[in-house]
One Martini backbone bead per residue (centre of mass of N, CA, C, O) as a GRO file, in nm:
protein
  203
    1UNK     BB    1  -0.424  -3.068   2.234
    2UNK     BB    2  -0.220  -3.304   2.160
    3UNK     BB    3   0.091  -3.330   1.992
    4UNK     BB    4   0.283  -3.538   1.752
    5UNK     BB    5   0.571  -3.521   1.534
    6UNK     BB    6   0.588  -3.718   1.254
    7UNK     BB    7   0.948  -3.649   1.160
    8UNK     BB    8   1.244  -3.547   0.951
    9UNK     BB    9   1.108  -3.254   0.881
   10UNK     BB   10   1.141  -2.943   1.030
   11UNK     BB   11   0.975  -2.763   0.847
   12UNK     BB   12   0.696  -2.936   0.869
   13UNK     BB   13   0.691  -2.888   1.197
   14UNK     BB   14   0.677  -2.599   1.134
   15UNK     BB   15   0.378  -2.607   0.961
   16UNK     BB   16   0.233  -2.757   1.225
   17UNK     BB   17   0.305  -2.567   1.439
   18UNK     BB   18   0.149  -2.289   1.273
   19UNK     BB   19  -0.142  -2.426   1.300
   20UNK     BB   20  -0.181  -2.482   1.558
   21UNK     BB   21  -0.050  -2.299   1.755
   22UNK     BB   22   0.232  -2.539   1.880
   23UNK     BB   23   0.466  -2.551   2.153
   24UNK     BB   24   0.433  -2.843   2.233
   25UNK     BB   25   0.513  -3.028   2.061
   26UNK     BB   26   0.619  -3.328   1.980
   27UNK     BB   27   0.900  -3.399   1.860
   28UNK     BB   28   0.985  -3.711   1.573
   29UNK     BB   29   1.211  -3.948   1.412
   30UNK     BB   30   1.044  -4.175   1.481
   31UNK     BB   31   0.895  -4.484   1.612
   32UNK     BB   32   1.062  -4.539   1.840
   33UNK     BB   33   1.062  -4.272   1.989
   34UNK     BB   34   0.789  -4.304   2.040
   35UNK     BB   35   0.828  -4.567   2.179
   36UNK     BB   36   0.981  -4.401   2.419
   37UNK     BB   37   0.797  -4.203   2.476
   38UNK     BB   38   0.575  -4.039   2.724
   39UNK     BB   39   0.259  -4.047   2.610
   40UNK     BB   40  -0.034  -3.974   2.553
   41UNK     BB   41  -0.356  -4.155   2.464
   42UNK     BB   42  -0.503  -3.889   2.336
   43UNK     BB   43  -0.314  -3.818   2.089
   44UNK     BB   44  -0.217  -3.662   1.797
   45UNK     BB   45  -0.055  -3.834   1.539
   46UNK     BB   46   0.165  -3.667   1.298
   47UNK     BB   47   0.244  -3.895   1.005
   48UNK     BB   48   0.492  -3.920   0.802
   49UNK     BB   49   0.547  -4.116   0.525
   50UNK     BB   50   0.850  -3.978   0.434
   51UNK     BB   51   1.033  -4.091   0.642
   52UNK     BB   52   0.947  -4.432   0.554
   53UNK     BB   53   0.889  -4.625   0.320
   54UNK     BB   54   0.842  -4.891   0.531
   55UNK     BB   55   0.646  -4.785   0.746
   56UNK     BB   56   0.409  -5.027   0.717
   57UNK     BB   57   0.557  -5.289   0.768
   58UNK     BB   58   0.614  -5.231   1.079
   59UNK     BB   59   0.524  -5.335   1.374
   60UNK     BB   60   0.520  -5.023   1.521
   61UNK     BB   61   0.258  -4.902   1.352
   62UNK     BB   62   0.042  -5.073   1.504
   63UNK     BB   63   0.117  -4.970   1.809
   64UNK     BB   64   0.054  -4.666   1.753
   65UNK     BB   65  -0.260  -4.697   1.610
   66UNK     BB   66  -0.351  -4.824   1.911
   67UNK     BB   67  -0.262  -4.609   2.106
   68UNK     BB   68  -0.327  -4.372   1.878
   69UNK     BB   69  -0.473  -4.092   1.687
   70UNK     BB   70  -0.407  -4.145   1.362
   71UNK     BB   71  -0.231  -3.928   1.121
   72UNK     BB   72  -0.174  -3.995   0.766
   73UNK     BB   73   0.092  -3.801   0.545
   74UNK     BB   74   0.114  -3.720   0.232
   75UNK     BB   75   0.331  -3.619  -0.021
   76UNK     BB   76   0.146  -3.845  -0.244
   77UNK     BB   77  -0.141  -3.933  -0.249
   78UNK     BB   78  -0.367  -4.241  -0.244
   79UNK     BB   79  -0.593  -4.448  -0.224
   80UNK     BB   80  -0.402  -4.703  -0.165
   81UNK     BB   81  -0.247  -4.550   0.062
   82UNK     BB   82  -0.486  -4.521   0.255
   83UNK     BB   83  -0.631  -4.772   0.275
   84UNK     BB   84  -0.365  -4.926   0.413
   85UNK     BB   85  -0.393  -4.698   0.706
   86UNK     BB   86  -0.654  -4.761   0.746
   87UNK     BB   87  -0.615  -5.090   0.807
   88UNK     BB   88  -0.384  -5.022   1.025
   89UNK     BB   89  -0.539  -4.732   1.248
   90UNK     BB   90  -0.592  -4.516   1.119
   91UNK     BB   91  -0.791  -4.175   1.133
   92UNK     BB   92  -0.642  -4.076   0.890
   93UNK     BB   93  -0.611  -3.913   0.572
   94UNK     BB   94  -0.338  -3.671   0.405
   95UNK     BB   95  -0.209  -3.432   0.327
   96UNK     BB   96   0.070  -3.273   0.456
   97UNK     BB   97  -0.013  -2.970   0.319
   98UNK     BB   98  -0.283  -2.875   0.417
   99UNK     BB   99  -0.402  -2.688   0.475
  100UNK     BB  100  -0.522  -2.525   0.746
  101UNK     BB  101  -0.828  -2.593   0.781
  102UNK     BB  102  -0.788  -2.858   0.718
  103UNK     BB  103  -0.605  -2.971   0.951
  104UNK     BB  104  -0.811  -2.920   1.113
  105UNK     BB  105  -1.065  -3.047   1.066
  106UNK     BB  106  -0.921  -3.325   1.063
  107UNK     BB  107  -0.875  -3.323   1.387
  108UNK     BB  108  -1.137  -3.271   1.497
  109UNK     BB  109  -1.268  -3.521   1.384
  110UNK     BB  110  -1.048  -3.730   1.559
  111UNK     BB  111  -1.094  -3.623   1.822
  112UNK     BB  112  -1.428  -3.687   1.792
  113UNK     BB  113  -1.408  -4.006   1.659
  114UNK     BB  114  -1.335  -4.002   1.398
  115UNK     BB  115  -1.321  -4.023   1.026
  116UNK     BB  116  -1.061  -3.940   0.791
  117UNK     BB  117  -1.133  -3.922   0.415
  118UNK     BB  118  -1.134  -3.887   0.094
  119UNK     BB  119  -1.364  -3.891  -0.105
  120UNK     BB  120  -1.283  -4.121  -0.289
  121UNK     BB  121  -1.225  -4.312  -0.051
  122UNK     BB  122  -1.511  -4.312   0.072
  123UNK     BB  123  -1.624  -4.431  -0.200
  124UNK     BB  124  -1.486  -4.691  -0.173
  125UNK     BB  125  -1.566  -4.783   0.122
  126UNK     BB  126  -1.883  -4.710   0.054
  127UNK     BB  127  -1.915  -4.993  -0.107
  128UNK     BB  128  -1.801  -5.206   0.021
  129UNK     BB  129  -1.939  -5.208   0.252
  130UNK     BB  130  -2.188  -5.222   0.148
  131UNK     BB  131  -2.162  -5.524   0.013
  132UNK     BB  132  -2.155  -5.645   0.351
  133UNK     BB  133  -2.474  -5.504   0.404
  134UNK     BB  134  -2.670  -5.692   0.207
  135UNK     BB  135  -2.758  -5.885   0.332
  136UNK     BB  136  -3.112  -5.972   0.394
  137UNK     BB  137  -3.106  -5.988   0.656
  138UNK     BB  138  -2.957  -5.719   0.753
  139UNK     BB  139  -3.170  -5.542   0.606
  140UNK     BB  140  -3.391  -5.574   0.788
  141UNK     BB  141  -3.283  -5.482   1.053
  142UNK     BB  142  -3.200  -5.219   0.999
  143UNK     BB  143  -3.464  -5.113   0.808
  144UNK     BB  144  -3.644  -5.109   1.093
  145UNK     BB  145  -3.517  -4.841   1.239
  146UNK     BB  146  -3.630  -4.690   0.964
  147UNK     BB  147  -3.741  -4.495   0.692
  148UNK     BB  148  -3.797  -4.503   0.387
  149UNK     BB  149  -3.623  -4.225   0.354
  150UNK     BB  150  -3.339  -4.363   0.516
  151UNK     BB  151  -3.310  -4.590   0.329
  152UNK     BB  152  -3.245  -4.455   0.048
  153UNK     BB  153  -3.011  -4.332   0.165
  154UNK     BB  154  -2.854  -4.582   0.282
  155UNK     BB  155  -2.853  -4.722  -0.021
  156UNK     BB  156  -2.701  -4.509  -0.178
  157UNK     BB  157  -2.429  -4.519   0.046
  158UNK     BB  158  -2.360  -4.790  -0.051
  159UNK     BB  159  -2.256  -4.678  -0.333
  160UNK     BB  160  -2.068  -4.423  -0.288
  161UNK     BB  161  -2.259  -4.153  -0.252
  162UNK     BB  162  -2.306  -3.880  -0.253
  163UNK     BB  163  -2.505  -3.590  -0.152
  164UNK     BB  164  -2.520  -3.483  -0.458
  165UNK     BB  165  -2.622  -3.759  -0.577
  166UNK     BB  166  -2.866  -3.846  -0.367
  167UNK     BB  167  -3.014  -3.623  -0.435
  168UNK     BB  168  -3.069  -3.630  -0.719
  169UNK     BB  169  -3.162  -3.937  -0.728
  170UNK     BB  170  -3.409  -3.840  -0.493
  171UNK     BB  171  -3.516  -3.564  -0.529
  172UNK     BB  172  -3.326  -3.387  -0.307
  173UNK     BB  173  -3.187  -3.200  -0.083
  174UNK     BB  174  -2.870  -3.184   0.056
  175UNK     BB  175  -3.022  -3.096   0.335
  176UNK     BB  176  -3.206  -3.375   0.354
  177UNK     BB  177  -2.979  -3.553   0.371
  178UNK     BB  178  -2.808  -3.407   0.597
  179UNK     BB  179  -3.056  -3.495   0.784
  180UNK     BB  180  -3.096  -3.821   0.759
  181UNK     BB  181  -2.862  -3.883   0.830
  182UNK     BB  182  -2.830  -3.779   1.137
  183UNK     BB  183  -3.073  -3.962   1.215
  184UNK     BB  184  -2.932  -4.197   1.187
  185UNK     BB  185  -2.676  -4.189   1.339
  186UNK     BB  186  -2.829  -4.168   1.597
  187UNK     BB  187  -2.969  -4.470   1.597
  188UNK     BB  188  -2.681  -4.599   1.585
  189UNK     BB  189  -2.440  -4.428   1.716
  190UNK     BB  190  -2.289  -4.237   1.508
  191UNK     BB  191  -2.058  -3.985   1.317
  192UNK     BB  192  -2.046  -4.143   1.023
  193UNK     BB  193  -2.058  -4.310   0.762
  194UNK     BB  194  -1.838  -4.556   0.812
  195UNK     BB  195  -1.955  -4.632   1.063
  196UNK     BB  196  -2.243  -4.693   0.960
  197UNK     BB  197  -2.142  -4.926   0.824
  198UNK     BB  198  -2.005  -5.081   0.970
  199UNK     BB  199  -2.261  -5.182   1.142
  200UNK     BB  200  -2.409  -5.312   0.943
  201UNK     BB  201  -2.215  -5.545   0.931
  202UNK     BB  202  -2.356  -5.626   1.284
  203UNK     BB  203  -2.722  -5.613   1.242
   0.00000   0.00000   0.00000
C-alpha cells in the first residue's frame, strides 16, 4: 500500500507511520506539496484536517480527492464535517487518533474499493439516498432483482437503520441480515451499503 501523510504535525505523521509500520510513506505538510511530487494514483492520502482551517474550501482539494483515494482525518469529528469531505470525494472520514486497528480497517476498507464514514454519518447518509430512492417508478425497478425478504431489509436501511436495528424490527438474527445484504451487494455489484443505495437512486 502506497501511503502518504499529509500533516504538518511530525508526531502524528509519526503515530501514522508506526501504525502501518511504514517507513516509505512520502510525509508532506500542504496540498501544494502534494500536488507538485510525482505520487502513485493508487496511493492513499492520510490527510490531517488540522494542517489548514480552510483546507475544504481550496481548490486544489478537489483535485487531491479526484486523483487519490483520500482518507480524511481530524482530531475533533463532527458529522457536518465528514459529510463536507464526503461530498468534495474522500474516500473516508475517521478520528486522526484512531485506534492502531481502527485505521487498518478504516485503510483496508477504501483500499478495496470502499468508503469509510462513522456510524452516525452513515446512517443519516442512508436516510437521505433512502429519500432519493423512494421514487415509485425506481422501487419496482431494483425490488424486481431481489427476493421479499432483500426488499425488507433494504427498505430498513434506506431508513439508516443499522443491522441491529433491522434485525429487531424484521424479527430475525444480525446474521441473516448480514447475509441478505451480501446477497444484495452481489446482484447490484456494490461493496457497501452506501454504494448500493447510491445505485438505487441509478436504477
Amino acid at each position: 500500500m502506497n501511503l502518504v501523510f499529509m500533516t504538518a504535525s511530525r508526531a502524528l505523521a509519526d503515530y501514522w507511520a508506526g501504525v502501518f509500520e511504514s517507513r516509505d510513506a512520502i510525509h508532506v505538510d500542504s496540498l501544494a506539496s502534494l500536488l507538485e511530487r510525482p505520487i502513485a494514483a493508487e496511493s492513499l492520502v492520510l490527510l490531517d484536517l488540522a494542517t489548514d482551517a480552510e483546507l475544504a474550501q481550496q481548490i486544489e482539494t478537489h483535485q487531491v480527492c479526484e486523483q487519490y483515494r483520500v482518507l480524511a482525518l481530524s482530531s475533533s469529528p463532527s458529522n457536518s464535517e465528514g459529510m463536507i469531505w464526503l461530498q468534495l470525494g474522500a474516500a473516508g472520514y475517521a478520528h486522526a487518533l484512531s485506534t492502531s486497528d481502527v485505521l487498518k480497517q478504516v485503510a483496508g476498507t477504501i483500499q478495496s474499493g470502499g468508503i469509510w464514514v462513522g456510524r452516525s454519518i452513515m446512517q443519516q447518509m442512508c436516510a437521505r439516498f433512502g429519500q432519493l430512492s423512494s421514487a415509485p417508478s425506481q422501487t419496482r425497478a431494483w425490488a424486481e432483482r431481489l427476493s421479499p425478504r432483500e426488499t425488507e431489509v433494504v427498505e430498513a436501511l434506506k431508513r439508516g437503520l443499522s443491522n441491529k436495528e433491522i434485525a429487531r424490527q424484521l424479527d430475525i438474527s444480525e446474521r441473516t441480515v448480514k447475509a441478505r445484504l451480501t446477497s444484495v451487494f452481489q446482484k447490484f455489484g456494490v461493496e457497501d451499503r452506501l454504494q448500493l443505495l447510491l445505485k438505487l437512486t441509478t436504477v
